[in-house]
Amino acid sequence: MRLRTLTHPKKSLLLAVIATAALGVVAVPASATGLPPREDTPTTIQTGPRPIDENAAYYANVARGTVNLAHGKVSTASLDAQIADIQHSADASPATVQAMTAQLRTITADVAAEVVSYDKEQARKAAAKKAAAEKARRLAAAKAEQARQAAHSSQQSAMPASTGSVSAAGGNSPSAARAYARSVMASSYGWGADQFQCLNSLWNRESGWRVNAANPSGAYGIPQALPGSKMGAGWQSSATVQINWGLRYIKAQYGTPCGAWGHSQSTGWY
């Protein structure tokens, strides 16, 4: 039988196959040759990220958290650069990735330590500022109290002191003491009968106008001064001394006897 003449494309293909076979580069399945497979022939192809890359990604996430904590506190430039480098770990060898991961962990720990130090210093400064403010507040309160006491002493010094005394006939009796107080109120303070009514009610309740009225708390005399010795010489037995001091005290603290009486009614003391 006569062979059919090959077309030009088929001739080219046949020539290419013959040339390739001659160079020994034609891949022939082992099953087709009847030979056992070579020991160095890979049996599986690994897919997905390498374990070392997953480890690097984990520490990169930890590093990002540290960067967030450090924001506005300490510099994270070196840590940011290391995170950016390790994101391309898949392109590097396992040894390189391992070295990059170790460096990332070291830099992360250093930045975290700097953040802790920064926070401690800020807390120390805040505590010092608070202590200074409290000290200033206490100093201002002490100065204000000193000024108040000085003003009070000045007011008492400016109060007119009566030159009169309880009449010898009446002695220190409650009636004589009332008469003396009424006289001093009018002559030295310009207070009338309405103010005397308030004073009479106040000192009736405090002492019954008795010179020797004593309270377990230490208050003494007609105005119940505490301590009684603050009324000056003669404080234990002189209605004059007690009344003069009591009127000065009322003027300085409450303005008028009615002011003192109103306070006593609402609080129980004046």
mmCIF file of C-alpha atoms in Angstrom:
data_model
loop_
_atom_site.group_PDB
_atom_site.id
_atom_site.type_symbol
_atom_site.label_atom_id
_atom_site.label_comp_id
_atom_site.label_asym_id
_atom_site.label_seq_id
_atom_site.Cartn_x
_atom_site.Cartn_y
_atom_site.Cartn_z
ATOM 1 C CA MET A 1 0.000 0.000 0.000
ATOM 2 C CA ARG A 2 1.373 3.470 -0.844
ATOM 3 C CA LEU A 3 1.995 5.901 2.128
ATOM 4 C CA ARG A 4 0.098 9.156 1.986
ATOM 5 C CA THR A 5 2.294 12.189 1.711
ATOM 6 C CA LEU A 6 2.386 14.325 4.964
ATOM 7 C CA THR A 7 1.354 17.923 4.817
ATOM 8 C CA HIS A 8 3.898 20.612 5.823
ATOM 9 C CA PRO A 9 2.478 21.279 9.371
ATOM 10 C CA LYS A 10 2.449 17.596 10.197
ATOM 11 C CA LYS A 11 5.990 17.240 8.951
ATOM 12 C CA SER A 12 7.145 20.088 11.273
ATOM 13 C CA LEU A 13 5.449 18.536 14.285
ATOM 14 C CA LEU A 14 7.032 15.138 13.599
ATOM 15 C CA LEU A 15 10.465 16.688 13.254
ATOM 16 C CA ALA A 16 10.059 18.567 16.594
ATOM 17 C CA VAL A 17 9.092 15.388 18.429
ATOM 18 C CA ILE A 18 12.053 13.496 16.946
ATOM 19 C CA ALA A 19 14.472 16.323 17.948
ATOM 20 C CA THR A 20 13.144 16.558 21.488
ATOM 21 C CA ALA A 21 13.395 12.819 21.985
ATOM 22 C CA ALA A 22 16.968 12.942 20.720
ATOM 23 C CA LEU A 23 17.860 15.578 23.429
ATOM 24 C CA GLY A 24 16.303 13.395 26.148
ATOM 25 C CA VAL A 25 13.950 16.124 27.442
ATOM 26 C CA VAL A 26 10.679 14.413 26.743
ATOM 27 C CA ALA A 27 8.841 13.736 30.027
ATOM 28 C CA VAL A 28 7.735 10.142 30.046
ATOM 29 C CA PRO A 29 5.559 8.907 32.935
ATOM 30 C CA ALA A 30 7.289 6.307 35.067
ATOM 31 C CA SER A 31 4.316 4.024 34.715
ATOM 32 C CA ALA A 32 4.815 4.066 30.982
ATOM 33 C CA THR A 33 8.469 3.092 31.267
ATOM 34 C CA GLY A 34 7.902 0.336 33.790
ATOM 35 C CA LEU A 35 10.631 1.875 36.107
ATOM 36 C CA PRO A 36 10.111 2.616 39.873
ATOM 37 C CA PRO A 37 9.707 6.319 40.821
ATOM 38 C CA ARG A 38 12.856 8.265 41.913
ATOM 39 C CA GLU A 39 13.306 8.857 45.646
ATOM 40 C CA ASP A 40 13.877 12.622 45.165
ATOM 41 C CA THR A 41 10.623 13.083 43.284
ATOM 42 C CA PRO A 42 8.213 15.213 45.441
ATOM 43 C CA THR A 43 5.046 13.327 46.222
ATOM 44 C CA THR A 44 3.037 16.391 47.458
ATOM 45 C CA ILE A 45 2.990 20.115 46.739
ATOM 46 C CA GLN A 46 2.599 22.402 49.831
ATOM 47 C CA THR A 47 -0.107 25.040 49.569
ATOM 48 C CA GLY A 48 -0.907 27.997 51.898
ATOM 49 C CA PRO A 49 1.472 30.010 54.156
ATOM 50 C CA ARG A 50 4.458 28.362 55.800
ATOM 51 C CA PRO A 51 4.317 27.863 59.599
ATOM 52 C CA ILE A 52 7.194 30.299 60.015
ATOM 53 C CA ASP A 53 5.236 32.950 58.083
ATOM 54 C CA GLU A 54 2.190 32.390 60.294
ATOM 55 C CA ASN A 55 4.402 32.845 63.348
ATOM 56 C CA ALA A 56 5.754 36.082 61.907
ATOM 57 C CA ALA A 57 2.219 37.321 61.202
ATOM 58 C CA TYR A 58 1.215 36.599 64.821
ATOM 59 C CA TYR A 59 4.036 38.683 66.254
ATOM 60 C CA ALA A 60 3.328 41.406 63.706
ATOM 61 C CA ASN A 61 -0.212 41.675 65.141
ATOM 62 C CA VAL A 62 1.209 41.867 68.670
ATOM 63 C CA ALA A 63 3.567 44.598 67.502
ATOM 64 C CA ARG A 64 0.684 46.586 65.981
ATOM 65 C CA GLY A 65 -1.103 46.500 69.342
ATOM 66 C CA THR A 66 2.025 47.844 71.019
ATOM 67 C CA VAL A 67 2.188 50.641 68.443
ATOM 68 C CA ASN A 68 -1.383 51.628 69.283
ATOM 69 C CA LEU A 69 -0.560 51.743 72.999
ATOM 70 C CA ALA A 70 2.541 53.830 72.301
ATOM 71 C CA HIS A 71 0.735 56.401 70.144
ATOM 72 C CA GLY A 72 1.503 59.901 71.426
ATOM 73 C CA LYS A 73 3.833 58.577 74.125
ATOM 74 C CA VAL A 74 7.064 57.214 72.617
ATOM 75 C CA SER A 75 8.582 56.858 69.145
ATOM 76 C CA THR A 76 7.598 53.738 67.175
ATOM 77 C CA ALA A 77 9.495 54.471 63.953
ATOM 78 C CA SER A 78 11.769 51.424 64.205
ATOM 79 C CA LEU A 79 8.864 49.179 65.148
ATOM 80 C CA ASP A 80 6.750 50.456 62.251
ATOM 81 C CA ALA A 81 9.605 49.737 59.834
ATOM 82 C CA GLN A 82 10.082 46.221 61.194
ATOM 83 C CA ILE A 83 6.354 45.483 60.883
ATOM 84 C CA ALA A 84 6.425 46.676 57.263
ATOM 85 C CA ASP A 85 9.412 44.442 56.478
ATOM 86 C CA ILE A 86 7.960 41.301 58.001
ATOM 87 C CA GLN A 87 4.743 41.648 56.028
ATOM 88 C CA HIS A 88 6.731 40.339 53.046
ATOM 89 C CA SER A 89 8.089 37.294 54.880
ATOM 90 C CA ALA A 90 6.732 34.932 52.249
ATOM 91 C CA ASP A 91 9.365 36.276 49.855
ATOM 92 C CA ALA A 92 12.241 35.501 52.246
ATOM 93 C CA SER A 93 13.946 32.302 53.278
ATOM 94 C CA PRO A 94 12.947 30.597 56.551
ATOM 95 C CA ALA A 95 16.224 31.646 58.169
ATOM 96 C CA THR A 96 15.651 35.271 57.218
ATOM 97 C CA VAL A 97 12.073 35.197 58.472
ATOM 98 C CA GLN A 98 13.205 33.700 61.758
ATOM 99 C CA ALA A 99 15.790 36.467 62.223
ATOM 100 C CA MET A 100 13.258 39.164 61.313
ATOM 101 C CA THR A 101 10.743 37.730 63.798
ATOM 102 C CA ALA A 102 13.316 37.681 66.596
ATOM 103 C CA GLN A 103 14.205 41.304 65.900
ATOM 104 C CA LEU A 104 10.531 42.271 65.791
ATOM 105 C CA ARG A 105 9.939 40.698 69.204
ATOM 106 C CA THR A 106 12.941 42.513 70.687
ATOM 107 C CA ILE A 107 11.870 45.910 69.353
ATOM 108 C CA THR A 108 8.267 45.295 70.497
ATOM 109 C CA ALA A 109 9.449 44.533 74.039
ATOM 110 C CA ASP A 110 11.629 47.672 74.086
ATOM 111 C CA VAL A 111 8.758 49.915 72.971
ATOM 112 C CA ALA A 112 6.386 48.317 75.506
ATOM 113 C CA ALA A 113 8.928 48.991 78.281
ATOM 114 C CA GLU A 114 9.209 52.634 77.182
ATOM 115 C CA VAL A 115 5.417 52.972 77.311
ATOM 116 C CA VAL A 116 5.328 51.599 80.871
ATOM 117 C CA SER A 117 8.062 54.026 81.907
ATOM 118 C CA TYR A 118 6.196 56.916 80.272
ATOM 119 C CA ASP A 119 2.940 56.045 82.029
ATOM 120 C CA LYS A 120 4.676 55.824 85.421
ATOM 121 C CA GLU A 121 6.289 59.214 84.935
ATOM 122 C CA GLN A 122 2.982 60.791 83.923
ATOM 123 C CA ALA A 123 1.315 59.295 87.011
ATOM 124 C CA ARG A 124 4.116 60.676 89.205
ATOM 125 C CA LYS A 125 3.730 64.142 87.712
ATOM 126 C CA ALA A 126 -0.058 64.037 88.162
ATOM 127 C CA ALA A 127 0.318 63.021 91.817
ATOM 128 C CA ALA A 128 2.855 65.788 92.426
ATOM 129 C CA LYS A 129 0.578 68.350 90.788
ATOM 130 C CA LYS A 130 -2.369 67.215 92.897
ATOM 131 C CA ALA A 131 -0.294 67.383 96.084
ATOM 132 C CA ALA A 132 0.911 70.887 95.210
ATOM 133 C CA ALA A 133 -2.660 72.044 94.550
ATOM 134 C CA GLU A 134 -3.814 70.622 97.888
ATOM 135 C CA LYS A 135 -0.922 72.322 99.682
ATOM 136 C CA ALA A 136 -1.779 75.634 98.031
ATOM 137 C CA ARG A 137 -5.437 75.233 98.993
ATOM 138 C CA ARG A 138 -4.573 74.588 102.632
ATOM 139 C CA LEU A 139 -2.173 77.532 102.707
ATOM 140 C CA ALA A 140 -4.827 79.825 101.238
ATOM 141 C CA ALA A 141 -7.382 78.598 103.795
ATOM 142 C CA ALA A 142 -4.926 79.226 106.639
ATOM 143 C CA LYS A 143 -4.224 82.738 105.382
ATOM 144 C CA ALA A 144 -7.939 83.447 105.048
ATOM 145 C CA GLU A 145 -8.525 82.263 108.614
ATOM 146 C CA GLN A 146 -5.696 84.463 109.885
ATOM 147 C CA ALA A 147 -7.162 87.431 108.049
ATOM 148 C CA ARG A 148 -10.601 86.705 109.488
ATOM 149 C CA GLN A 149 -9.261 86.506 113.023
ATOM 150 C CA ALA A 150 -7.277 89.708 112.553
ATOM 151 C CA ALA A 151 -10.381 91.503 111.274
ATOM 152 C CA HIS A 152 -12.397 90.183 114.208
ATOM 153 C CA SER A 153 -9.795 91.394 116.691
ATOM 154 C CA SER A 154 -9.735 94.779 114.984
ATOM 155 C CA GLN A 155 -13.513 95.070 115.194
ATOM 156 C CA GLN A 156 -13.505 94.206 118.873
ATOM 157 C CA SER A 157 -10.794 96.770 119.546
ATOM 158 C CA ALA A 158 -12.841 99.413 117.785
ATOM 159 C CA MET A 159 -15.959 98.690 119.851
ATOM 160 C CA PRO A 160 -16.770 101.382 122.429
ATOM 161 C CA ALA A 161 -16.111 100.223 125.969
ATOM 162 C CA SER A 162 -18.538 101.389 128.590
ATOM 163 C CA THR A 163 -17.150 103.327 131.523
ATOM 164 C CA GLY A 164 -20.182 102.636 133.651
ATOM 165 C CA SER A 165 -20.637 99.856 136.191
ATOM 166 C CA VAL A 166 -23.410 97.998 137.899
ATOM 167 C CA SER A 167 -24.676 100.141 140.741
ATOM 168 C CA ALA A 168 -23.416 99.224 144.158
ATOM 169 C CA ALA A 169 -26.981 99.075 145.420
ATOM 170 C CA GLY A 170 -28.025 96.419 142.934
ATOM 171 C CA GLY A 171 -24.694 94.545 142.983
ATOM 172 C CA ASN A 172 -24.474 91.699 140.486
ATOM 173 C CA SER A 173 -28.109 90.746 140.729
ATOM 174 C CA PRO A 174 -29.950 89.872 137.495
ATOM 175 C CA SER A 175 -32.106 93.008 137.758
ATOM 176 C CA ALA A 176 -29.075 95.264 138.210
ATOM 177 C CA ALA A 177 -27.323 93.542 135.320
ATOM 178 C CA ARG A 178 -30.323 94.097 133.041
ATOM 179 C CA ALA A 179 -30.472 97.790 133.976
ATOM 180 C CA TYR A 180 -26.767 98.214 133.264
ATOM 181 C CA ALA A 181 -27.022 96.412 129.925
ATOM 182 C CA ARG A 182 -29.989 98.546 128.829
ATOM 183 C CA SER A 183 -28.041 101.734 129.659
ATOM 184 C CA VAL A 184 -24.877 100.667 127.819
ATOM 185 C CA MET A 185 -26.831 99.499 124.786
ATOM 186 C CA ALA A 186 -28.427 102.915 124.386
ATOM 187 C CA SER A 187 -25.377 105.078 125.148
ATOM 188 C CA SER A 188 -22.632 103.106 123.406
ATOM 189 C CA TYR A 189 -24.436 101.249 120.589
ATOM 190 C CA GLY A 190 -27.600 103.192 119.910
ATOM 191 C CA TRP A 191 -29.774 100.138 120.457
ATOM 192 C CA GLY A 192 -33.319 100.694 121.681
ATOM 193 C CA ALA A 193 -35.954 98.727 123.541
ATOM 194 C CA ASP A 194 -36.526 96.244 120.696
ATOM 195 C CA GLN A 195 -32.880 95.178 120.783
ATOM 196 C CA PHE A 196 -32.960 94.914 124.557
ATOM 197 C CA GLN A 197 -35.915 92.528 124.313
ATOM 198 C CA CYS A 198 -33.831 90.265 122.059
ATOM 199 C CA LEU A 199 -30.851 90.496 124.426
ATOM 200 C CA ASN A 200 -33.021 89.775 127.446
ATOM 201 C CA SER A 201 -34.478 86.668 125.771
ATOM 202 C CA LEU A 202 -31.010 85.506 124.719
ATOM 203 C CA TRP A 203 -29.303 85.872 128.098
ATOM 204 C CA ASN A 204 -32.349 84.626 130.016
ATOM 205 C CA ARG A 205 -31.937 81.361 128.161
ATOM 206 C CA GLU A 206 -28.151 81.303 128.392
ATOM 207 C CA SER A 207 -27.675 82.157 132.066
ATOM 208 C CA GLY A 208 -30.755 83.779 133.606
ATOM 209 C CA TRP A 209 -28.507 86.872 133.876
ATOM 210 C CA ARG A 210 -26.533 85.194 136.688
ATOM 211 C CA VAL A 211 -22.898 86.239 137.021
ATOM 212 C CA ASN A 212 -21.773 82.851 138.285
ATOM 213 C CA ALA A 213 -23.708 80.706 135.774
ATOM 214 C CA ALA A 214 -21.383 77.876 134.757
ATOM 215 C CA ASN A 215 -21.800 75.223 132.079
ATOM 216 C CA PRO A 216 -20.058 71.807 132.071
ATOM 217 C CA SER A 217 -18.641 72.734 128.661
ATOM 218 C CA GLY A 218 -16.633 75.544 130.274
ATOM 219 C CA ALA A 219 -18.915 78.430 129.287
ATOM 220 C CA TYR A 220 -19.329 80.985 132.071
ATOM 221 C CA GLY A 221 -21.171 84.079 133.171
ATOM 222 C CA ILE A 222 -24.081 86.102 131.886
ATOM 223 C CA PRO A 223 -23.096 85.834 128.182
ATOM 224 C CA GLN A 224 -21.725 82.278 128.628
ATOM 225 C CA ALA A 225 -18.295 83.030 127.223
ATOM 226 C CA LEU A 226 -16.221 79.948 126.326
ATOM 227 C CA PRO A 227 -13.839 79.962 128.041
ATOM 228 C CA GLY A 228 -14.909 82.485 130.602
ATOM 229 C CA SER A 229 -11.390 83.834 131.041
ATOM 230 C CA LYS A 230 -11.524 85.473 127.598
ATOM 231 C CA MET A 231 -13.740 88.203 129.142
ATOM 232 C CA GLY A 232 -10.742 89.681 130.939
ATOM 233 C CA ALA A 233 -9.934 90.733 134.502
ATOM 234 C CA GLY A 234 -12.859 90.274 136.860
ATOM 235 C CA TRP A 235 -14.576 87.796 134.589
ATOM 236 C CA GLN A 236 -15.590 85.472 137.406
ATOM 237 C CA SER A 237 -17.519 87.965 139.535
ATOM 238 C CA SER A 238 -18.145 91.224 137.680
ATOM 239 C CA ALA A 239 -21.415 91.686 135.799
ATOM 240 C CA THR A 240 -19.928 94.849 134.282
ATOM 241 C CA VAL A 241 -17.008 92.965 132.764
ATOM 242 C CA GLN A 242 -19.248 90.196 131.500
ATOM 243 C CA ILE A 243 -21.871 92.493 129.969
ATOM 244 C CA ASN A 244 -19.305 94.754 128.284
ATOM 245 C CA TRP A 245 -17.592 91.749 126.738
ATOM 246 C CA GLY A 246 -20.881 90.136 125.732
ATOM 247 C CA LEU A 247 -22.139 93.255 123.942
ATOM 248 C CA ARG A 248 -18.847 93.655 122.043
ATOM 249 C CA TYR A 249 -19.014 90.000 121.010
ATOM 250 C CA ILE A 250 -22.593 90.317 119.747
ATOM 251 C CA LYS A 251 -21.757 93.462 117.782
ATOM 252 C CA ALA A 252 -18.754 91.848 116.124
ATOM 253 C CA GLN A 253 -20.393 88.492 115.311
ATOM 254 C CA TYR A 254 -24.060 89.288 114.634
ATOM 255 C CA GLY A 255 -24.384 93.070 114.364
ATOM 256 C CA THR A 256 -27.229 93.344 116.852
ATOM 257 C CA PRO A 257 -28.733 91.426 119.777
ATOM 258 C CA CYS A 258 -31.692 90.489 117.575
ATOM 259 C CA GLY A 259 -29.262 89.010 115.075
ATOM 260 C CA ALA A 260 -27.684 86.923 117.837
ATOM 261 C CA TRP A 261 -31.083 85.873 119.168
ATOM 262 C CA GLY A 262 -32.253 84.777 115.721
ATOM 263 C CA HIS A 263 -29.137 82.650 115.293
ATOM 264 C CA SER A 264 -29.606 81.115 118.727
ATOM 265 C CA GLN A 265 -33.201 80.220 117.941
ATOM 266 C CA SER A 266 -32.197 78.403 114.749
ATOM 267 C CA THR A 267 -29.084 76.634 116.054
ATOM 268 C CA GLY A 268 -29.372 76.577 119.843
ATOM 269 C CA TRP A 269 -26.218 78.639 120.357
ATOM 270 C CA TYR A 270 -24.742 82.004 119.407
#
